[in-house]
Short mmCIF file of C-alpha atoms and ligand atoms in Angstrom, two decimals:
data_model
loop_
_atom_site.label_atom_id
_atom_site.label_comp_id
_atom_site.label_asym_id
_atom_site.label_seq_id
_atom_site.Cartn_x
_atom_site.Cartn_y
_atom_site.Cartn_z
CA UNK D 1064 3.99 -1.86 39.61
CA UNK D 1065 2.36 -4.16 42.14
CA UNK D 1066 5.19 -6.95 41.86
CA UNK D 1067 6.06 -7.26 45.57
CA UNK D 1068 3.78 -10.26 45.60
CA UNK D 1069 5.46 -11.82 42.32
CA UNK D 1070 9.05 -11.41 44.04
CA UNK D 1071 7.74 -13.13 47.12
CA UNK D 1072 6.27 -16.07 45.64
CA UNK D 1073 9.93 -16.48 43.42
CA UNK D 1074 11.48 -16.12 46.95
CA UNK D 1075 9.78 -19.49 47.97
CA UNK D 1076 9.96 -21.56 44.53
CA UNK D 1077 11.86 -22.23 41.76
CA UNK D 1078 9.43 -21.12 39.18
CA UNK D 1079 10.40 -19.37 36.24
CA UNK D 1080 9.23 -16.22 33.94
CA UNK D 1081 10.56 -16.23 30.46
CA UNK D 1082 10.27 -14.34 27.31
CA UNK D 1083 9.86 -15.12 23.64
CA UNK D 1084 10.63 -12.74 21.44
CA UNK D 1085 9.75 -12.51 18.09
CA UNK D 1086 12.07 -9.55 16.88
CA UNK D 1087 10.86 -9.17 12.85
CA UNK D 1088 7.12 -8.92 14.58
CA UNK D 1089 5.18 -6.40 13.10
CA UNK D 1090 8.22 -5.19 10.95
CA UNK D 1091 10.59 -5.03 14.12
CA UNK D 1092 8.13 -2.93 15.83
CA UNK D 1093 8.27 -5.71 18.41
CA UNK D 1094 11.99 -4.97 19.18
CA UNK D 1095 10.92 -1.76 21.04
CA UNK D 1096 8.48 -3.43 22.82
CA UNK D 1097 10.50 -5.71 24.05
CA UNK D 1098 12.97 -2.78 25.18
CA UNK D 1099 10.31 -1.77 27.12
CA UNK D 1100 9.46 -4.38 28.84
CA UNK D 1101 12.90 -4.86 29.27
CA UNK D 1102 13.57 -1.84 31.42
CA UNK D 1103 10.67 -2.27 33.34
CA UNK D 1104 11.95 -5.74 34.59
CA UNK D 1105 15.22 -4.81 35.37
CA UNK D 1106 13.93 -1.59 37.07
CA UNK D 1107 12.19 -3.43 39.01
CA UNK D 1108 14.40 -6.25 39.70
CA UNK D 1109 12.11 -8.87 38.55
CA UNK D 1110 13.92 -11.99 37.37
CA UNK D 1111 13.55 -13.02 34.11
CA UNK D 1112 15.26 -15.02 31.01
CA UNK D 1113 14.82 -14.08 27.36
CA UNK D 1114 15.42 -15.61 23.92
CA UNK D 1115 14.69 -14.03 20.29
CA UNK D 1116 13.22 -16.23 17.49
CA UNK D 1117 15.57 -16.42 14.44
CA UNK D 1118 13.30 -18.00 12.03
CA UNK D 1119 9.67 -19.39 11.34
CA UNK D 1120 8.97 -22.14 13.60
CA UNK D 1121 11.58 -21.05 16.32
CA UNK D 1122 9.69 -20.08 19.12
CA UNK D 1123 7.60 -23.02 19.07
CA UNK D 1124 10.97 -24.65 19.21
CA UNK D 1125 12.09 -22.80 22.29
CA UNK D 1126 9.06 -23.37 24.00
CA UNK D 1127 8.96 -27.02 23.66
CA UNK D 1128 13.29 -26.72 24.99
CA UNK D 1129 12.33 -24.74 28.06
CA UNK D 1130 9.11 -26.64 29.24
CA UNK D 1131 11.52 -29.61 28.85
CA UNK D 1132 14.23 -28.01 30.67
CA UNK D 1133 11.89 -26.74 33.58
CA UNK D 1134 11.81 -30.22 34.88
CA UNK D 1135 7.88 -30.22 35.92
CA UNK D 1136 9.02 -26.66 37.82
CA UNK D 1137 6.82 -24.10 37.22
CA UNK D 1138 7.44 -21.92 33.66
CA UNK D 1139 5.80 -18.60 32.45
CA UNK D 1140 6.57 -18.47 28.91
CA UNK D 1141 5.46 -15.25 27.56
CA UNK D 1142 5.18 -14.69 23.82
CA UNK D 1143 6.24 -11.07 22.77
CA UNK D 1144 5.39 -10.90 19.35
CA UNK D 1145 2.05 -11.05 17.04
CA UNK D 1146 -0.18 -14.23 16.91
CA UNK D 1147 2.04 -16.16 14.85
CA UNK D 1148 4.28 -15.88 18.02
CA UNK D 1149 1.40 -16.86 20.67
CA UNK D 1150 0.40 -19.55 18.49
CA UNK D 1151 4.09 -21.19 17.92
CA UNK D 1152 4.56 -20.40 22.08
CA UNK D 1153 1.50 -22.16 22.74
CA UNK D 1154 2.01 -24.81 20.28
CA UNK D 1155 5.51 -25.64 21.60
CA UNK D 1156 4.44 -25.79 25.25
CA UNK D 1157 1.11 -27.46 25.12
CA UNK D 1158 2.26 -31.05 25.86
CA UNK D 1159 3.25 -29.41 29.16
CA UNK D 1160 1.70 -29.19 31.94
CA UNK D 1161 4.39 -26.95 34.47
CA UNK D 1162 3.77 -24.11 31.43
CA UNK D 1163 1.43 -21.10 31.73
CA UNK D 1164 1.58 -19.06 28.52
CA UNK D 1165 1.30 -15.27 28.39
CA UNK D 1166 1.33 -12.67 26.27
CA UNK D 1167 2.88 -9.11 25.49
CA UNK D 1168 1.30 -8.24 22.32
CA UNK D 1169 3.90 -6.47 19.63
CA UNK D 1170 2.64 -7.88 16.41
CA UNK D 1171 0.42 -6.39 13.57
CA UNK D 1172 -2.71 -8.09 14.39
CA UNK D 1173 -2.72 -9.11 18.22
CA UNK D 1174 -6.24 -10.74 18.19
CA UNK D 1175 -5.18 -13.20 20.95
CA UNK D 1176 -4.69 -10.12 23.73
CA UNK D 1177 -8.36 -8.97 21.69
CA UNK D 1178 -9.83 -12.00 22.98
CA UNK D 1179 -8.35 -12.77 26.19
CA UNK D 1180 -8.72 -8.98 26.90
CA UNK D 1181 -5.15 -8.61 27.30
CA UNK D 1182 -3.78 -4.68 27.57
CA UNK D 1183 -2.44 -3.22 23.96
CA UNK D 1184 0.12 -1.10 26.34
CA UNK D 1185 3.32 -3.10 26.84
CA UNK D 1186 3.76 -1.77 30.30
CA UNK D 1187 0.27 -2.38 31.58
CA UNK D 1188 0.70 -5.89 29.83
CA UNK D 1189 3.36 -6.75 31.34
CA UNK D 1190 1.97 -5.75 34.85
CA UNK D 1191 -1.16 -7.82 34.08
CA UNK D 1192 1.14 -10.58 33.26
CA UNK D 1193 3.23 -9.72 37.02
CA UNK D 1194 -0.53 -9.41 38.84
CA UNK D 1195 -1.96 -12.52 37.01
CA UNK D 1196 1.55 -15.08 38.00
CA UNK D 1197 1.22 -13.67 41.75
CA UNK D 1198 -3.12 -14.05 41.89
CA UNK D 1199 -4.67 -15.47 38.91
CA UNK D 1200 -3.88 -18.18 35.99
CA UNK D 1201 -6.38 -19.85 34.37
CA UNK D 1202 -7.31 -22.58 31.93
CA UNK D 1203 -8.27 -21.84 28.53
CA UNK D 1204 -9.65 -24.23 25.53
CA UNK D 1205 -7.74 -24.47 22.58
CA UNK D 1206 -8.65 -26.29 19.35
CA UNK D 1207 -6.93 -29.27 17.74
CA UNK D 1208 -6.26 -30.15 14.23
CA UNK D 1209 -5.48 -33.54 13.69
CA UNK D 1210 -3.08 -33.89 10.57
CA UNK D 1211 -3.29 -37.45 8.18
CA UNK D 1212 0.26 -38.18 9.12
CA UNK D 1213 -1.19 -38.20 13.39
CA UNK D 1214 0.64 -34.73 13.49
CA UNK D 1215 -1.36 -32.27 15.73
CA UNK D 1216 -1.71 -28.52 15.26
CA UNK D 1217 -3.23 -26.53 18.15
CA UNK D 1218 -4.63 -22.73 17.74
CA UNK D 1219 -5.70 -20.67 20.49
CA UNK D 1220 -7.91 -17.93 18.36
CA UNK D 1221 -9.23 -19.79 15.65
CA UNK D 1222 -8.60 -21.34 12.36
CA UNK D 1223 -10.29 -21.48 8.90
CA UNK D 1224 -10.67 -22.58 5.64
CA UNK D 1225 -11.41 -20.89 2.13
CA UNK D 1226 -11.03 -17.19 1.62
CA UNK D 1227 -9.59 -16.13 4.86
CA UNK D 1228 -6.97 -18.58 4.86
CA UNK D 1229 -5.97 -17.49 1.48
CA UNK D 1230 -6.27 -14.04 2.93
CA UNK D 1231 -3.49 -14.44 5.48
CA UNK D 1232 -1.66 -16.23 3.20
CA UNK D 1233 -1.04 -13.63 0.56
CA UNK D 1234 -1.10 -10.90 3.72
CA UNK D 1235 1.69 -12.75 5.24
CA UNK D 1236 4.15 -13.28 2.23
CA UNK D 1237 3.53 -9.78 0.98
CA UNK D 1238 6.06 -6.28 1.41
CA UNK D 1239 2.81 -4.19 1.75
CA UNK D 1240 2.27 -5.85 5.27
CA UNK D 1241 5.78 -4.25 6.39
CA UNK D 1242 5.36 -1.18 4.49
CA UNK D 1243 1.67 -0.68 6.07
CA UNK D 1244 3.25 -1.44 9.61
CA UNK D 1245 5.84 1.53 8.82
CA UNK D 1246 3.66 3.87 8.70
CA UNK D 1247 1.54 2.17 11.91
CA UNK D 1248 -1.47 1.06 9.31
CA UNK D 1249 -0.84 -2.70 9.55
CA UNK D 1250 -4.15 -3.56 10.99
CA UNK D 1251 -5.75 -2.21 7.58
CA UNK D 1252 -3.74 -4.87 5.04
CA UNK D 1253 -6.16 -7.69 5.86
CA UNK D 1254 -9.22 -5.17 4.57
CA UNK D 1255 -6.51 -4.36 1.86
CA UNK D 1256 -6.21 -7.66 0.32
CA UNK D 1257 -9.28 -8.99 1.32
CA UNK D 1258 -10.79 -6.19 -1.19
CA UNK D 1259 -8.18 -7.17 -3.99
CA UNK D 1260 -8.41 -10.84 -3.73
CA UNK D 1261 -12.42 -10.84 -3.57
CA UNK D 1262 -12.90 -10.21 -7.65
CA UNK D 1263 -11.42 -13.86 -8.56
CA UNK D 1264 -12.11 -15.76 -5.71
CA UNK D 1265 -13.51 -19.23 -6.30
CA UNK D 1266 -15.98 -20.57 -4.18
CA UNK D 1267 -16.41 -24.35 -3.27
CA UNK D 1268 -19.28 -25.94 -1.71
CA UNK D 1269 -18.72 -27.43 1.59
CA UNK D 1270 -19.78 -30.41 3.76
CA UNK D 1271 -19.77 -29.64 7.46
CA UNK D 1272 -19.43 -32.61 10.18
CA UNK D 1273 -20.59 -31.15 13.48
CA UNK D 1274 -20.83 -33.47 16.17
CA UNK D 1275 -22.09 -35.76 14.17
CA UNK D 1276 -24.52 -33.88 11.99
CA UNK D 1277 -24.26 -32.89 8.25
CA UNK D 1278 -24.58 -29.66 6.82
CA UNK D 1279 -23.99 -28.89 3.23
CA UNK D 1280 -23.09 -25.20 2.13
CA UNK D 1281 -23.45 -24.28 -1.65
CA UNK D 1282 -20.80 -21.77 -3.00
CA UNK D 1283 -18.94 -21.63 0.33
CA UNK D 1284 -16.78 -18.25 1.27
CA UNK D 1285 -15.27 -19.59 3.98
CA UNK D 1286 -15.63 -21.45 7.33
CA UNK D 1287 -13.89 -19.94 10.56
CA UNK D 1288 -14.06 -22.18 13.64
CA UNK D 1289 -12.99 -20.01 16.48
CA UNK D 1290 -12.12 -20.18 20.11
CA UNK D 1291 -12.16 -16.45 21.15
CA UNK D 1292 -14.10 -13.43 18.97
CA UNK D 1293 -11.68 -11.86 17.08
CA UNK D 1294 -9.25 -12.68 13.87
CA UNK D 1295 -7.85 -10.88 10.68
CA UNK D 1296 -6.58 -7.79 13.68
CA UNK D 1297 -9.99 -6.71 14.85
CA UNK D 1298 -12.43 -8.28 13.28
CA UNK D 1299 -15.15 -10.48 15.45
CA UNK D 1300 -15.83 -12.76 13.38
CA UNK D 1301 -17.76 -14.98 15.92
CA UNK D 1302 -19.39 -12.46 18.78
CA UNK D 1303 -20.32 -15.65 20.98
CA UNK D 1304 -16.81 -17.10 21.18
CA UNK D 1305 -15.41 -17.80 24.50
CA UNK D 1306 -11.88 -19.50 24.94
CA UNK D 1307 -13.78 -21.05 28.58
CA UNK D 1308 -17.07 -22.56 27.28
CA UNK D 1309 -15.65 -25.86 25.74
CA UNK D 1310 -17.51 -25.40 22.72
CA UNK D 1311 -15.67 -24.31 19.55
CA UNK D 1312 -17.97 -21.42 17.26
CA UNK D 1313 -18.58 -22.21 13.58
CA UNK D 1314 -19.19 -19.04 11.12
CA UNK D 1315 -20.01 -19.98 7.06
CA UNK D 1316 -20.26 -17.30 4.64
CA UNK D 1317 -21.68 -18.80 1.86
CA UNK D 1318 -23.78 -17.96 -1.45
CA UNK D 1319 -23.74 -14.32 -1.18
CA UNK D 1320 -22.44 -12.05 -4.14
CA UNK D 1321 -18.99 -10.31 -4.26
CA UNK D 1322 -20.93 -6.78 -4.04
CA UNK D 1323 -22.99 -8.17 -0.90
CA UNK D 1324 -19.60 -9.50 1.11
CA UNK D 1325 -18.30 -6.21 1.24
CA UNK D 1326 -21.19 -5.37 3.39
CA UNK D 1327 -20.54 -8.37 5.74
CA UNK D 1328 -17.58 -6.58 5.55
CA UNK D 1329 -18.10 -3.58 6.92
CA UNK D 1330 -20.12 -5.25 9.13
CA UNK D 1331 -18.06 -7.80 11.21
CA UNK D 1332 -15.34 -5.47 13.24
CA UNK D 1333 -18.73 -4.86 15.14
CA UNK D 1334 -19.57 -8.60 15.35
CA UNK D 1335 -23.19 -7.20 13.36
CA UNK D 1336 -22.51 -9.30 10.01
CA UNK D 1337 -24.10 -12.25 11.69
CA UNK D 1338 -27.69 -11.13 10.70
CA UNK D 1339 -26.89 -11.52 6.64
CA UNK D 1340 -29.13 -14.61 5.76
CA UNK D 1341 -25.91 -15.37 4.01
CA UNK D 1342 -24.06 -16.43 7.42
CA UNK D 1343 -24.24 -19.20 9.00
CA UNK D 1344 -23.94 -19.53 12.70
CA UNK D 1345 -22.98 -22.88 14.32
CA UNK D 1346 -21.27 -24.79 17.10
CA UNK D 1347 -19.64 -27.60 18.58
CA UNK D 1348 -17.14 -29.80 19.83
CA UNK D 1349 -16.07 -31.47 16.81
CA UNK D 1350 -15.80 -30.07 13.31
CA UNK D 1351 -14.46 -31.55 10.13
CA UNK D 1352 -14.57 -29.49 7.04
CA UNK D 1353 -14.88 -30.89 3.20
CA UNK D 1354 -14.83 -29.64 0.01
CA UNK D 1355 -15.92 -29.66 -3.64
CA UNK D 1356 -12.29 -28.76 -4.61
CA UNK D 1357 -8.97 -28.35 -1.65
CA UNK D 1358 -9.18 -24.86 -0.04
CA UNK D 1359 -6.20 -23.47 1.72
CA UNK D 1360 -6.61 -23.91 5.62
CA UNK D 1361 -4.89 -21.68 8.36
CA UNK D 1362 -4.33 -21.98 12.41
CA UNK D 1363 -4.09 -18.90 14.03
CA UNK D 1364 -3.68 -16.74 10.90
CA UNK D 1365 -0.39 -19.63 10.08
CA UNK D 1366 -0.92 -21.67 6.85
CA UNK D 1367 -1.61 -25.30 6.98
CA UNK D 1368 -2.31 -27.11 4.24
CA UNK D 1369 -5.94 -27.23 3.00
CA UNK D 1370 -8.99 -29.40 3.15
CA UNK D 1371 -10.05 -32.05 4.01
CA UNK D 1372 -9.65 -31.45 7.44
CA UNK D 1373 -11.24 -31.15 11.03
CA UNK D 1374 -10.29 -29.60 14.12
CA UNK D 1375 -12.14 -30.33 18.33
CA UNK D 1376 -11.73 -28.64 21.37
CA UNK D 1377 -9.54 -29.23 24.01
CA UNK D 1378 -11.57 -27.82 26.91
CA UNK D 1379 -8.95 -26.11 29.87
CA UNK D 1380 -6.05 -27.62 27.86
CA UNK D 1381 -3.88 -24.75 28.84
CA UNK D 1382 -3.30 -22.07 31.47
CA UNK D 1383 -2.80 -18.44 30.51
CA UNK D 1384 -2.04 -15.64 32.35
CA UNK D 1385 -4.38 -12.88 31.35
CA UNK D 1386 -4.40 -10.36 34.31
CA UNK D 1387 -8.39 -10.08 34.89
CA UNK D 1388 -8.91 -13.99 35.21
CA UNK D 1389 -11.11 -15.48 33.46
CA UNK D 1390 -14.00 -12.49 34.07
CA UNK D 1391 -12.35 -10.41 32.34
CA UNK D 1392 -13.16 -11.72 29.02
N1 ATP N 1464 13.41 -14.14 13.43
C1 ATP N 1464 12.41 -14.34 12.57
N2 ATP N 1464 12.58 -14.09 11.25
C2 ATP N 1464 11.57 -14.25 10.39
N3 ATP N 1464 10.33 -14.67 10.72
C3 ATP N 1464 10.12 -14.94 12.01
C4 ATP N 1464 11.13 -14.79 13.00
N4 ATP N 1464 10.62 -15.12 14.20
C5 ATP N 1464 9.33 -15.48 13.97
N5 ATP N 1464 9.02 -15.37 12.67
C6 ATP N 1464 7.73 -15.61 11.99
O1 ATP N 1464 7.09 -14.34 11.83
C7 ATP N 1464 5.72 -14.58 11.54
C8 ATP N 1464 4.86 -13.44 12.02
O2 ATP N 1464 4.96 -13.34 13.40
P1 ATP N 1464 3.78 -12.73 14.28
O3 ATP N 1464 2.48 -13.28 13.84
O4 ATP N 1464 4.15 -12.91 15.68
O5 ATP N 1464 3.83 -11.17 13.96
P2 ATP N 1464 2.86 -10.29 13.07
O6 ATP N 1464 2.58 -11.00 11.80
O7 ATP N 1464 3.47 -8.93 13.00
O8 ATP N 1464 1.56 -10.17 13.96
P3 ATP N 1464 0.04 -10.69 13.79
O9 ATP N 1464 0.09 -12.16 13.46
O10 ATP N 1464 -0.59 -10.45 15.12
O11 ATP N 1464 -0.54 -9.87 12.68
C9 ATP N 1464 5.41 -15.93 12.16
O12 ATP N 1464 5.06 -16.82 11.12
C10 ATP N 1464 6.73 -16.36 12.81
O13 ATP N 1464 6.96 -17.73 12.69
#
């Protein structure tokens, strides 16, 4: 591991590396991980801190403590967990500016290190995450939901409204998530319930606010607005996404039948289901989302509520460490 550079810069500063980890991630999957990583630091005498989340909300919790704590010093918060984890992590830290978020992916989906191009292996993870504090960090948009009550939600891959978010919903308050990561198939339980909930879905018709301009869907799917390609653990929903452009990517599926959405389907791990006539393609800076009846919404795969609502971009709003800079995505 190339860390001499890593141990020299801590030699000269007081900045910090830190670990959040999420130990029920994929079904405690994540625990080895972390024992991984684990050994490697300590091998290698790197010095770190770490904390494991006890509950829902608790890394974002931890995140916000330590960024406080740092004093305007220097933090590397790395999220060891699924999405759910980068997105708490991320949420938690956002408001501060000493924090560079990174990521050691040990959850079911892992679309963030999809999107940012961040290595599956823990080990080689981690040593992007060693090569990236010592050479590269970089700034990455995020998206911002704006609640009624002036709350603020921020995602980092994308969030949605309609089928999707009722999707992640079911996948993530169901056993046959955990029983599907036993036996290393998690990745297949969004297909799984996306086939199961798709006979008595009910579509609404939406009203899209881009920028500004009005578009009106009939018998609306659902709308993903993402910042980076992938969701649902693999699937690239928007091709053209990129978490450095400062534009936020719109995708509709709307007035197609239930037969013809399993070919979008089977289409969109490949990014190719944006040629059905039936999806719509937009983008922008600032998107607000109605509809004929309240849809569930999501951030990040993490309920929230459900429309109206409307989300913008927060161009370079925080840095990541990623390994390949910002190239590399
Ligand atoms: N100790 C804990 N006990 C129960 N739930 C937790 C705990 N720590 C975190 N969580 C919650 O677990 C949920 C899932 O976490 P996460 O998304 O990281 O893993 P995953 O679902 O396996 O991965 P992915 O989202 O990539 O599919 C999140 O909503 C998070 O808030």
């Amino acid at each position: 591991m190339n860390h001499e550079d890593f141990l020299e810069d801590k030699a000269h500063s007081r900045e910090e590396l830190k670990f959040i980890i999420n130990p029920q991630a994929k079904n405690g999957f994540c625990l080895k991980v972390w024992k991984k990583v684990e050994q490697m630091l300590k091998e290698e005498n790197i010095p770190f801190s770490a904390a494991r989340t006890e509950y829902q909300g608790h890394a974002r919790e931890l995140a916000k403590i330590y960024a406080e704590q740092a004093g305007g010093q220097r933090l590397y918060l790395v999220a060891v967990g699924g999405d759910g984890t980068v997105h708490e992590v991320m949420n938690g830290a956002v408001s501060h500016r000493n924090v560079t978020v990174g990521f050691i992916p040990g959850g079911s989906g892992n679309d963030f290190s999809r999107g940012f191009r961040i290595p599956k292996d823990p080990a080689e993870s981690l040593k992007a995450i060693l090569k990236g504090i010592s050479h590269s960090s970089v700034k990455a948009d995020i998206g911002m939901i704006r609640h009624i009550d002036g709350k603020k939600t921020y995602f980092i891959n994308n969030m949605g409204a309609g089928f999707d978010a009722l999707i992640s919903r079911k996948v993530n308050s169901s056993k046959m998530k955990g029983i599907l990561n036993q036996l290393s198939l998690g990745k297949f339980v969004y297909a799984l319930f996306l086939v199961k909930e798709l006979f008595t879905y009910k579509c609404s018709d939406l009203e899209i606010v881009i920028d500004g301009k009005k578009f009106d869907f009939d018998s609306a799917w659902f709308i993903t607005i993402s910042n980076q390609p992938f969701y649902g653990g693999g699937m690239m929903i928007s091709p053209d996404a990129n978490p450095f452009d400062g534009i936020l990517n719109v995708t509709v599926v709307h007035n197609i039948s239930r037969i013809k959405i399993l070919f979008v389907f089977a289409s969109v791990f490949k990014g190719r289901h944006i040629a059905f006539k039936e999806v719509t393609v937009l983008q922008g800076q600032n998107v607000s989302i109605r509809s004929s009846h309240p849809i569930p919404a999501h951030a990040d795969g993490e309920a929230l509520g459900s429309s109206p609502i409307s989300a913008s971009v927060c161009p370079e709003a925080i840095p990541v460490i990623i390994g390949n800079g910002k190239d590399g995505c």
